[in-house]
Short mmCIF file of C-alpha atoms in Angstrom, two decimals:
data_model
loop_
_atom_site.label_atom_id
_atom_site.label_comp_id
_atom_site.label_asym_id
_atom_site.label_seq_id
_atom_site.Cartn_x
_atom_site.Cartn_y
_atom_site.Cartn_z
CA MET A 1 149.44 -12.40 103.54
CA ARG A 2 151.49 -14.03 106.27
CA TYR A 3 152.77 -16.62 103.80
CA ILE A 4 153.93 -13.88 101.46
CA THR A 5 155.76 -11.98 104.20
CA GLY A 6 157.19 -15.21 105.57
CA GLY A 7 158.50 -16.08 102.11
CA ILE A 8 160.05 -12.66 101.72
CA ALA A 9 161.72 -12.92 105.13
CA MET A 10 163.06 -16.38 104.30
CA GLY A 11 164.36 -15.18 100.93
CA ALA A 12 166.10 -12.24 102.61
CA ALA A 13 167.63 -14.51 105.27
CA LEU A 14 168.92 -16.88 102.60
CA ALA A 15 170.38 -14.00 100.60
CA LEU A 16 172.05 -12.52 103.66
CA GLY A 17 173.22 -15.90 104.90
CA GLY A 18 174.69 -16.68 101.48
CA GLY A 19 176.49 -13.32 101.50
CA LEU A 20 177.91 -14.00 104.97
CA LEU A 21 179.12 -17.41 103.93
CA ALA A 22 180.80 -15.95 100.87
CA ALA A 23 182.45 -13.23 102.97
CA GLY A 24 183.86 -15.84 105.38
CA THR A 25 185.67 -17.82 102.69
CA THR A 26 189.15 -17.00 101.43
CA THR A 27 188.34 -17.28 97.73
CA ALA A 28 186.70 -14.45 95.85
CA SER A 29 183.22 -15.03 94.54
CA ALA A 30 180.63 -13.05 92.65
CA ALA A 31 178.20 -10.91 94.62
CA PRO A 32 174.93 -12.66 95.44
CA ALA A 33 172.02 -11.96 93.12
CA PRO A 34 169.78 -9.14 94.34
CA VAL A 35 166.58 -10.16 96.11
CA PRO A 36 163.58 -9.38 93.90
CA ALA A 37 161.21 -6.72 95.22
CA ALA A 38 158.05 -7.94 96.93
CA GLN A 39 155.08 -8.01 94.61
CA THR A 40 151.86 -6.44 95.80
CA GLN A 41 149.71 -8.43 93.42
CA SER A 42 146.97 -10.38 95.22
CA LEU A 43 146.89 -14.16 95.22
CA TYR A 44 143.20 -14.06 94.33
CA ALA A 45 141.18 -12.16 91.79
CA SER A 46 139.16 -9.35 93.29
CA SER A 47 135.95 -10.76 91.77
CA ALA A 48 135.69 -14.56 91.79
CA LEU A 49 132.61 -16.63 92.68
CA VAL A 50 131.44 -20.22 92.94
CA LEU A 51 127.80 -20.45 91.84
CA THR A 52 125.47 -23.40 92.47
CA VAL A 53 121.94 -24.40 91.49
CA GLY A 54 120.15 -27.15 93.40
CA HIS A 55 116.86 -28.59 94.56
CA GLY A 56 115.80 -28.09 98.16
CA ALA A 57 114.47 -25.54 100.62
CA ASN A 58 117.94 -24.18 101.49
CA SER A 59 121.59 -24.77 100.71
CA THR A 60 122.16 -27.15 103.64
CA GLU A 61 119.32 -29.46 102.55
CA ALA A 62 119.61 -29.05 98.79
CA SER A 63 121.19 -31.44 96.36
CA VAL A 64 123.53 -29.45 94.14
CA ASP A 65 122.63 -30.08 90.52
CA ARG A 66 125.19 -27.79 88.90
CA ALA A 67 128.12 -25.67 90.02
CA VAL A 68 130.34 -23.27 88.07
CA THR A 69 133.12 -20.80 88.71
CA LEU A 70 133.04 -17.18 87.59
CA THR A 71 135.91 -14.70 87.63
CA CYS A 72 135.16 -11.15 86.52
CA PHE A 73 138.55 -9.53 87.03
CA PRO A 74 140.86 -9.01 85.21
CA LYS A 75 138.64 -10.55 82.52
CA ALA A 76 135.49 -12.66 82.47
CA THR A 77 136.51 -16.33 82.74
CA GLY A 78 135.58 -19.53 84.52
CA SER A 79 133.44 -22.56 83.82
CA HIS A 80 130.26 -20.43 83.53
CA PRO A 81 128.92 -20.89 79.97
CA ASP A 82 128.32 -17.11 79.57
CA ALA A 83 130.98 -15.57 81.80
CA LYS A 84 130.86 -12.20 79.99
CA GLY A 85 127.07 -11.95 80.31
CA ALA A 86 127.09 -13.02 83.97
CA CYS A 87 129.81 -10.49 84.84
CA ALA A 88 127.91 -7.78 82.95
CA ALA A 89 124.75 -8.59 84.94
CA LEU A 90 126.70 -8.39 88.21
CA ARG A 91 128.25 -5.05 87.24
CA ALA A 92 124.88 -3.63 86.15
CA ALA A 93 123.38 -4.58 89.52
CA GLY A 94 126.36 -3.17 91.41
CA GLY A 95 127.08 -6.65 92.77
CA ASP A 96 123.65 -6.81 94.45
CA LEU A 97 122.53 -10.40 93.94
CA GLU A 98 119.07 -9.62 95.36
CA LYS A 99 118.48 -7.36 92.34
CA ILE A 100 119.63 -10.05 89.94
CA THR A 101 117.42 -12.78 91.41
CA THR A 102 114.22 -10.75 91.82
CA ILE A 103 111.28 -12.41 90.07
CA LYS A 104 109.99 -10.18 87.32
CA SER A 105 106.59 -8.63 88.03
CA GLY A 106 103.72 -10.09 86.07
CA THR A 107 105.22 -13.59 86.11
CA ALA A 108 102.47 -16.19 86.34
CA CYS A 109 103.56 -19.44 88.01
CA THR A 110 101.71 -22.28 89.68
CA ARG A 111 101.62 -22.35 93.49
CA GLU A 112 103.38 -25.72 93.81
CA TRP A 113 106.17 -26.22 96.33
CA ASN A 114 109.14 -27.73 94.51
CA PRO A 115 111.96 -25.51 95.77
CA SER A 116 115.12 -24.61 93.91
CA VAL A 117 118.02 -22.85 95.58
CA VAL A 118 120.83 -20.81 94.08
CA THR A 119 124.00 -19.81 95.94
CA ALA A 120 126.99 -17.57 95.31
CA ASP A 121 130.09 -17.72 97.45
CA GLY A 122 133.33 -15.81 96.97
CA VAL A 123 134.60 -12.28 96.46
CA TRP A 124 133.00 -9.43 94.55
CA GLU A 125 135.20 -6.36 94.02
CA GLY A 126 137.31 -7.27 97.05
CA LYS A 127 134.37 -7.89 99.42
CA ARG A 128 133.54 -11.36 100.73
CA ILE A 129 129.99 -12.44 99.84
CA ARG A 130 127.79 -15.40 100.59
CA PHE A 131 124.36 -15.36 98.95
CA GLU A 132 121.44 -17.80 98.91
CA ARG A 133 118.00 -17.51 97.32
CA THR A 134 115.24 -20.12 97.36
CA PHE A 135 112.58 -20.14 94.64
CA ALA A 136 109.27 -21.92 95.33
CA ASN A 137 109.31 -23.87 92.07
CA PRO A 138 111.12 -24.20 88.73
CA CYS A 139 108.86 -21.57 87.13
CA GLU A 140 109.89 -18.95 89.69
CA ALA A 141 113.52 -20.03 89.39
CA LYS A 142 113.46 -19.55 85.63
CA ALA A 143 111.85 -16.13 86.03
CA GLY A 144 114.25 -14.97 88.72
CA LYS A 145 117.70 -16.44 88.26
CA GLY A 146 118.75 -14.29 85.31
CA ALA A 147 122.01 -14.64 83.36
CA LEU A 148 124.07 -15.18 86.49
CA PHE A 149 122.50 -18.53 87.44
CA GLU A 150 121.64 -19.65 83.90
CA PHE A 151 123.90 -22.69 83.53
#
């Protein structure tokens, strides 16, 4: 925000300074162009995430295997292969990534320890989020990551 207001202030100073210079000269000149109104549009989309999938017990120890971007507003875009489906899953869960990554009941997986970790970092509907979920093995990861982390 401070860069926007700083830019507006600088634009106003230049416009006023240009007008003062023109007023101080003896030749007539055209009036300076009006300063455009400040735009209230955000620099960032209100729903934009970076999603990762990796192997390891947590995000600090994991090797990132894949990473994608996902923007859900104003339309579903990004490098996610199914951006529309991922955004729909997020909306259906109300942005609650715990709901999305819950392992479905009745899932039968081995008890091996071969951890996979998924992360989401960014903004969802204007709120900053940072999410991490570790699955014990690839079977649990497949059962729990849903459309959001399917890439």
